[in-house]
Coordinates of C-alpha atoms in Angstrom, one line a residue:
M1 CA 0.4 0.2 -0.2
L2 CA 1.0 3.2 -1.1
Q3 CA 2.6 6.1 2.0
F4 CA 2.3 9.6 1.4
A5 CA 4.6 12.0 3.1
I6 CA 2.9 15.2 3.7
V7 CA 5.0 18.7 4.9
I8 CA 2.4 21.9 6.4
P9 CA 4.3 24.5 6.2
N10 CA 3.2 26.7 8.8
L11 CA 3.5 30.3 10.5
N12 CA 1.3 32.5 12.7
Q13 CA -1.8 30.5 10.7
S14 CA -3.0 28.0 14.0
C15 CA -6.4 30.0 13.6
F16 CA -6.4 27.8 10.7
L17 CA -4.2 24.8 10.8
T18 CA -6.4 22.8 12.9
D19 CA -8.7 21.8 9.8
A20 CA -5.9 21.5 7.9
L21 CA -4.9 18.9 10.3
E22 CA -8.5 17.4 10.8
S23 CA -9.0 17.0 7.3
L24 CA -5.9 14.7 8.2
R25 CA -8.3 12.6 10.0
H26 CA -10.5 12.5 7.9
Q27 CA -7.7 10.1 5.3
S28 CA -7.7 6.4 6.4
V29 CA -3.9 5.7 4.0
S30 CA -1.0 5.7 5.1
F31 CA 0.9 8.9 5.6
D32 CA 3.2 10.6 7.9
L33 CA 3.5 14.0 8.1
A34 CA 5.4 16.6 9.3
V35 CA 5.2 19.9 10.6
M36 CA 7.5 22.8 10.2
D37 CA 6.7 25.4 11.9
G38 CA 8.4 28.6 11.6
G39 CA 8.4 30.5 15.1
S40 CA 4.8 31.0 15.8
T41 CA 3.8 33.6 18.8
D42 CA -0.1 32.1 18.3
Q43 CA -1.6 29.5 19.5
F44 CA 0.8 27.3 17.7
D45 CA 1.0 24.5 20.9
Q46 CA -2.2 24.2 22.0
V47 CA -3.7 23.2 18.6
I48 CA -1.0 20.7 18.0
E49 CA -1.3 19.1 21.8
K50 CA -4.4 17.9 19.7
Y51 CA -3.2 15.5 16.9
H52 CA 0.3 14.8 18.5
D53 CA -1.0 10.8 18.0
I54 CA -0.7 11.9 13.5
I55 CA 1.8 13.6 13.2
T56 CA 5.1 12.3 12.2
C57 CA 7.4 15.1 13.7
I58 CA 7.4 18.7 14.3
Q59 CA 10.5 21.3 13.4
S60 CA 10.0 24.7 15.4
G61 CA 12.1 27.6 14.6
P62 CA 13.6 29.6 12.1
D63 CA 13.7 27.8 9.2
G64 CA 14.3 30.0 6.1
G65 CA 11.3 30.4 4.1
Q66 CA 8.6 28.4 3.2
A67 CA 10.0 26.8 0.2
R68 CA 13.2 25.7 2.1
A69 CA 10.4 24.2 5.0
I70 CA 8.8 22.5 3.0
A71 CA 11.9 21.1 1.0
T72 CA 13.9 20.4 4.9
G73 CA 10.4 18.3 5.4
S74 CA 10.0 16.0 2.7
E75 CA 14.1 14.6 3.3
M76 CA 12.6 13.8 7.7
I77 CA 9.8 11.7 6.5
T78 CA 9.7 9.1 4.6
G79 CA 6.1 7.9 2.0
D80 CA 5.8 7.0 -2.0
I81 CA 3.9 10.1 -3.3
V82 CA 5.2 13.6 -2.0
S83 CA 2.8 17.0 -1.5
W84 CA 2.5 19.7 0.8
L85 CA -0.7 21.8 2.6
N86 CA 0.0 24.9 3.6
A87 CA -0.9 25.5 7.7
D88 CA -4.8 28.2 5.8
D89 CA -6.0 25.0 3.0
Y90 CA -7.1 21.5 3.7
Y91 CA -7.9 18.4 2.1
F92 CA -11.8 17.1 0.8
P93 CA -12.2 13.5 3.2
D94 CA -10.9 10.4 1.3
T95 CA -8.4 12.3 -1.1
L96 CA -5.9 10.2 0.1
E97 CA -8.0 7.4 -0.9
K98 CA -8.8 8.5 -4.7
V99 CA -5.2 10.1 -5.6
A100 CA -3.8 6.5 -4.1
A101 CA -6.4 4.6 -5.8
V102 CA -5.1 6.0 -9.4
F103 CA -1.3 5.6 -8.7
E104 CA -1.7 2.0 -7.5
K105 CA -3.6 2.1 -10.5
H106 CA -1.7 3.9 -13.3
P107 CA 2.3 2.7 -12.1
K108 CA 4.2 4.9 -14.9
I109 CA 1.4 8.1 -14.2
D110 CA 4.1 10.1 -11.7
V111 CA 2.2 13.7 -10.5
I112 CA -1.8 14.1 -10.2
Y113 CA -3.6 17.1 -9.8
G114 CA -7.0 17.0 -9.3
D115 CA -9.7 20.2 -8.5
A116 CA -9.7 23.3 -5.9
V117 CA -12.7 24.8 -4.2
H118 CA -11.8 28.6 -3.0
V119 CA -13.4 29.2 0.1
Q120 CA -13.6 32.4 2.7
P121 CA -11.8 32.2 5.7
D122 CA -14.0 30.4 7.6
G123 CA -14.5 27.7 5.7
S124 CA -17.6 28.7 3.0
F125 CA -17.7 28.3 -0.2
I126 CA -16.6 30.9 -3.0
S127 CA -16.1 29.3 -6.0
Y128 CA -13.8 26.4 -7.7
F129 CA -10.0 27.0 -8.9
P130 CA -11.2 28.1 -12.6
A131 CA -7.1 27.8 -14.5
I132 CA -8.0 24.4 -14.6
E133 CA -6.6 22.3 -17.9
E134 CA -6.0 18.9 -18.5
F135 CA -2.1 18.6 -18.6
N136 CA -0.4 20.4 -21.9
P137 CA 3.4 20.4 -21.0
K138 CA 3.9 23.2 -24.2
L139 CA 1.2 25.0 -22.0
L140 CA 3.0 24.6 -18.9
P141 CA 5.1 27.7 -18.7
F142 CA 2.4 29.8 -19.5
S143 CA -0.1 28.7 -17.5
C144 CA -0.3 27.7 -13.4
F145 CA -2.7 25.5 -14.2
I146 CA -2.5 23.0 -11.6
C147 CA -3.7 23.5 -7.7
Q148 CA -0.7 23.2 -5.2
P149 CA -2.6 21.4 -2.1
A150 CA -4.9 19.7 -5.5
C151 CA -1.2 17.6 -6.3
F152 CA 0.4 14.7 -5.6
V153 CA 3.9 13.6 -6.8
R154 CA 5.8 10.1 -6.9
R155 CA 9.0 11.0 -4.5
S156 CA 10.7 9.2 -7.3
A157 CA 9.9 11.6 -9.6
Y158 CA 9.6 14.9 -7.4
N159 CA 13.6 13.7 -6.0
A160 CA 14.8 13.0 -9.4
A161 CA 13.8 16.2 -10.5
G162 CA 15.7 18.2 -7.8
G163 CA 12.5 18.9 -5.5
I164 CA 11.6 21.8 -4.5
D165 CA 13.7 25.2 -4.9
P166 CA 14.3 26.7 -1.6
A167 CA 15.9 30.5 -2.9
L168 CA 11.6 30.4 -4.4
K169 CA 8.8 32.6 -2.2
Y170 CA 5.8 32.7 -4.5
T171 CA 6.4 29.8 -7.0
M172 CA 8.1 27.5 -6.0
D173 CA 5.3 24.9 -7.3
W174 CA 5.2 25.9 -10.0
D175 CA 8.7 25.4 -11.0
L176 CA 8.4 22.2 -9.4
W177 CA 6.0 21.6 -11.8
C178 CA 8.3 22.2 -14.9
R179 CA 11.0 20.9 -13.9
L180 CA 9.0 17.8 -13.6
A181 CA 7.4 17.3 -16.1
A182 CA 11.2 18.9 -18.1
N183 CA 12.1 15.8 -16.8
G184 CA 9.9 14.0 -18.2
A185 CA 7.9 12.9 -15.8
R186 CA 3.8 11.5 -16.4
F187 CA 0.9 13.5 -15.1
M188 CA -2.9 12.8 -15.6
Y189 CA -5.2 15.3 -14.6
L190 CA -8.1 13.4 -11.7
H191 CA -10.8 15.4 -12.6
D192 CA -12.2 15.3 -7.9
A193 CA -12.6 18.2 -5.8
L194 CA -9.7 17.5 -3.5
A195 CA -8.4 19.7 -1.8
A196 CA -9.9 23.5 -0.7
V197 CA -7.5 26.8 -0.7
R198 CA -8.7 29.7 1.6
Y199 CA -8.5 33.6 -0.3
Y200 CA -8.7 36.3 1.1
P201 CA -6.8 39.3 0.7
E202 CA -3.9 38.6 3.2
T203 CA -2.4 35.0 1.7
K204 CA 1.1 35.6 0.3
T205 CA -0.3 34.3 -3.3
L206 CA -3.0 38.2 -3.4
S207 CA 0.1 39.9 -1.1
G208 CA 0.7 41.9 -4.6
D209 CA 4.6 41.7 -3.6
K210 CA 6.1 42.6 -7.0
L211 CA 9.2 39.7 -6.3
R212 CA 5.8 37.2 -7.5
Y213 CA 5.9 39.0 -10.7
H214 CA 9.5 38.5 -11.3
E215 CA 8.8 35.8 -10.3
I216 CA 6.2 34.4 -12.7
W217 CA 8.1 36.4 -15.1
R218 CA 11.2 33.9 -14.2
I219 CA 9.1 31.1 -15.0
G220 CA 7.7 31.7 -18.7
K221 CA 11.6 33.1 -19.4
K222 CA 13.5 30.1 -18.0
Y223 CA 10.9 26.9 -18.9
G224 CA 8.3 28.8 -22.0
K225 CA 12.1 29.8 -23.8
R226 CA 10.5 33.4 -24.2
L227 CA 12.8 36.8 -24.2
F228 CA 9.2 39.0 -22.7
P229 CA 6.8 36.6 -21.2
I230 CA 3.6 38.0 -20.8
S231 CA 2.1 36.0 -18.7
W232 CA 2.0 37.7 -15.4
L233 CA -0.2 40.3 -16.8
G234 CA -3.1 37.6 -16.2
F235 CA -1.7 36.6 -12.7
Y236 CA -1.9 40.1 -12.3
W237 CA -6.0 40.1 -13.3
F238 CA -6.7 37.3 -11.7
D239 CA -5.4 38.7 -7.8
L240 CA -7.2 41.9 -8.9
S241 CA -10.5 40.0 -9.5
F242 CA -10.3 39.3 -5.9
K243 CA -9.7 42.4 -4.5
K244 CA -13.0 44.5 -3.0
K245 CA -11.1 48.3 -2.6
K246 CA -8.9 48.9 -6.2
S247 CA -7.7 52.5 -6.4
A248 CA -8.0 54.3 -9.3
K249 CA -5.6 52.6 -11.2
E250 CA -6.1 49.4 -10.0
K251 CA -9.3 49.6 -11.4
I252 CA -8.0 51.1 -14.7
I253 CA -5.7 48.4 -15.1
F254 CA -8.3 45.8 -14.2
N255 CA -10.6 47.5 -16.7
A256 CA -8.3 46.7 -20.0
L257 CA -7.2 43.7 -18.5
E258 CA -10.5 42.5 -18.6
L259 CA -11.0 43.9 -22.5
L260 CA -7.7 42.8 -23.1
R261 CA -9.5 39.3 -22.0
K262 CA -12.6 39.6 -24.2
L263 CA -10.4 40.7 -27.0
K264 CA -8.5 37.4 -27.0
K265 CA -11.4 35.2 -27.2
R266 CA -13.4 36.3 -30.0
I267 CA -9.8 36.8 -31.6
F268 CA -9.0 32.9 -31.4
K269 CA -12.6 32.0 -31.1
Q270 CA -12.7 30.5 -27.2
T271 CA -14.8 28.6 -26.2
Q272 CA -16.0 29.0 -23.4
K273 CA -15.4 26.0 -20.5
T274 CA -17.1 25.0 -17.4
L275 CA -16.2 23.3 -14.3
Y276 CA -18.8 21.6 -12.1
G277 CA -21.5 23.5 -14.3
F278 CA -20.2 27.1 -13.4
Y279 CA -18.5 29.0 -17.4
R280 CA -14.5 28.9 -15.6
W281 CA -13.6 33.0 -14.5
Q282 CA -17.7 33.4 -14.3
S283 CA -20.6 33.1 -12.4
M284 CA -23.2 32.1 -15.0
V285 CA -24.2 28.6 -15.3
D286 CA -24.9 26.2 -17.6
G287 CA -27.3 24.1 -16.2
Q288 CA -27.0 22.8 -13.6
C289 CA -24.8 23.6 -11.5
L290 CA -22.2 21.9 -8.0
I291 CA -21.2 23.5 -4.7
Q292 CA -18.9 21.5 -2.7
F293 CA -17.5 21.8 -0.2
P294 CA -15.4 20.5 3.1
W295 CA -16.2 21.2 6.7
Y296 CA -14.5 20.7 9.6
K297 CA -15.9 22.8 12.1
D298 CA -18.1 22.0 15.7
Q299 CA -20.1 24.6 13.8
A300 CA -22.6 23.0 11.9
L301 CA -23.8 25.6 8.8
D302 CA -27.7 25.9 9.3
S303 CA -28.7 27.9 6.4
L304 CA -27.1 28.8 2.5
S305 CA -28.0 31.5 0.6
M306 CA -26.7 33.1 -2.2
N307 CA -27.5 36.1 -4.5
V308 CA -28.9 34.4 -8.0
S309 CA -30.9 35.6 -11.5
P310 CA -33.0 35.7 -12.7
S311 CA -34.4 37.3 -9.1
D312 CA -37.9 35.1 -9.1
A313 CA -37.6 31.7 -10.1
A314 CA -37.7 28.1 -9.2
Y315 CA -34.3 26.1 -8.7
Q316 CA -34.2 22.5 -8.1
V317 CA -32.0 21.5 -4.9
E318 CA -30.4 18.6 -4.1
I319 CA -27.9 18.0 -0.8
D320 CA -25.9 15.2 -0.6
S321 CA -27.5 13.5 -3.3
F322 CA -30.8 12.3 -0.7
V323 CA -32.6 15.7 -0.8
S324 CA -34.0 17.0 -2.9
E325 CA -36.8 20.4 -3.5
K326 CA -38.4 22.7 -4.7
L327 CA -37.4 26.3 -3.8
Y328 CA -38.5 29.6 -5.2
S329 CA -35.2 32.7 -5.0
R330 CA -36.7 35.8 -3.0
K331 CA -35.9 39.5 -4.8
G332 CA -32.9 37.3 -6.0
K333 CA -31.9 35.5 -3.2
L334 CA -32.2 32.3 -3.1
C335 CA -31.7 30.3 0.5
I336 CA -31.1 26.6 1.3
N337 CA -31.6 24.5 4.5
L338 CA -28.9 22.9 5.5
S339 CA -27.9 19.7 8.2
K340 CA -28.7 20.8 11.8
T341 CA -24.9 18.3 12.6
P342 CA -21.7 18.5 11.5
I343 CA -20.7 16.8 8.3
P344 CA -16.9 16.5 7.0
C345 CA -18.6 17.7 3.2
Y346 CA -21.7 19.9 1.4
R347 CA -22.5 19.1 -2.1
I348 CA -25.3 21.0 -3.1
R349 CA -26.4 20.6 -7.1
I350 CA -28.6 23.8 -7.5
E351 CA -31.2 24.2 -11.0
C352 CA -32.6 27.1 -12.0
L353 CA -36.0 25.6 -13.7
D354 CA -36.6 28.3 -15.2
Q355 CA -34.1 28.8 -18.5
R356 CA -31.0 27.1 -18.3
Q357 CA -28.4 29.9 -18.3
W358 CA -28.9 31.7 -14.7
E359 CA -25.8 34.0 -12.4
V360 CA -25.0 33.7 -8.6
T361 CA -23.2 35.9 -7.3
E362 CA -22.7 35.6 -3.5
F363 CA -22.6 33.6 -1.0
F364 CA -23.9 33.9 2.1
C365 CA -23.7 30.9 5.0
E366 CA -25.4 31.0 8.6
Y367 CA -23.7 29.0 11.2
L368 CA -26.6 26.9 13.6
R369 CA -25.2 28.0 17.3
T370 CA -24.1 31.7 16.9
G371 CA -26.0 33.1 13.6
Q372 CA -22.9 34.1 12.7
M373 CA -23.5 34.9 8.8
S374 CA -20.8 36.1 6.2
T375 CA -20.5 36.3 2.5
H376 CA -18.3 35.9 -0.7
S377 CA -19.0 37.1 -4.1
A378 CA -18.1 33.9 -7.0

């Protein structure tokens, strides 16, 4: 039976770390786990105390940065399949079982990657990772279509490619995928939701640090062999799309990039693709959509509401494949009552009965115990 080697790098992310560790409790495949803490000053020790039974080794103190911590952690543990999980991300239930089954069925495959969902800091659904594609080595240096927490690599291929480059801060994952591909590793896309990725302004990805775009430029130049790679513009557009409060300059740039994207689609006659019913990079739905996200908190979700269009219409809703009912939106809001008992994963299928193409623009989650509500645009 395959064993996983999983590294969790952490620095003052203890408010999220519980979900990452709890998601590993919901796996039944064997794994070694290294928790690499950069010297946290928050509640790290109290959180870790509850999970000593699943942690193979812990290291806490200055570590030279996230990439070096991952590289060091992967060497401290054993396992046939290498992966890392940021402290604010987490797996779907049974992710490792699904991945292990595919690796065992396809012994010549070196890398398996799947779908991921973007979630709010509290874990509520936002959207799917939209860049996902079937593997294309020619496209890889210009589009990071592999979402890191949902990617798993055979250790033999990982070692042959040289592992993580500890000198990188933002693109150590993309750089590794490119080196794996250049080294002849075989990739496979698993069309299944495997990981949840938190998106909020304080994340490193959305920080807007110029070093990130410099590293993106480096990827296109080194692996795509482009003298002037412009793929960073797409990443900048995506980063701005998540930023609610844009400066006047950022609004102008965002609108200009949005126009360029539309022109590109027209010129190259690009067809719209869907992912679980959602049009990628949009809030539009084609027919039926599937909303799914893990939930490891003690607080149960009381309801999930969303702003929809058409605003006064009938919707068919199916929850976890067995609860199905017709609901009506009122003044543009659709409200779905959920289980009163915490469950590890929510899967909700929704279809507008009045028209095939419809739109969902914002999600609202209400918790059972406190009545607390969170919200995020799709």
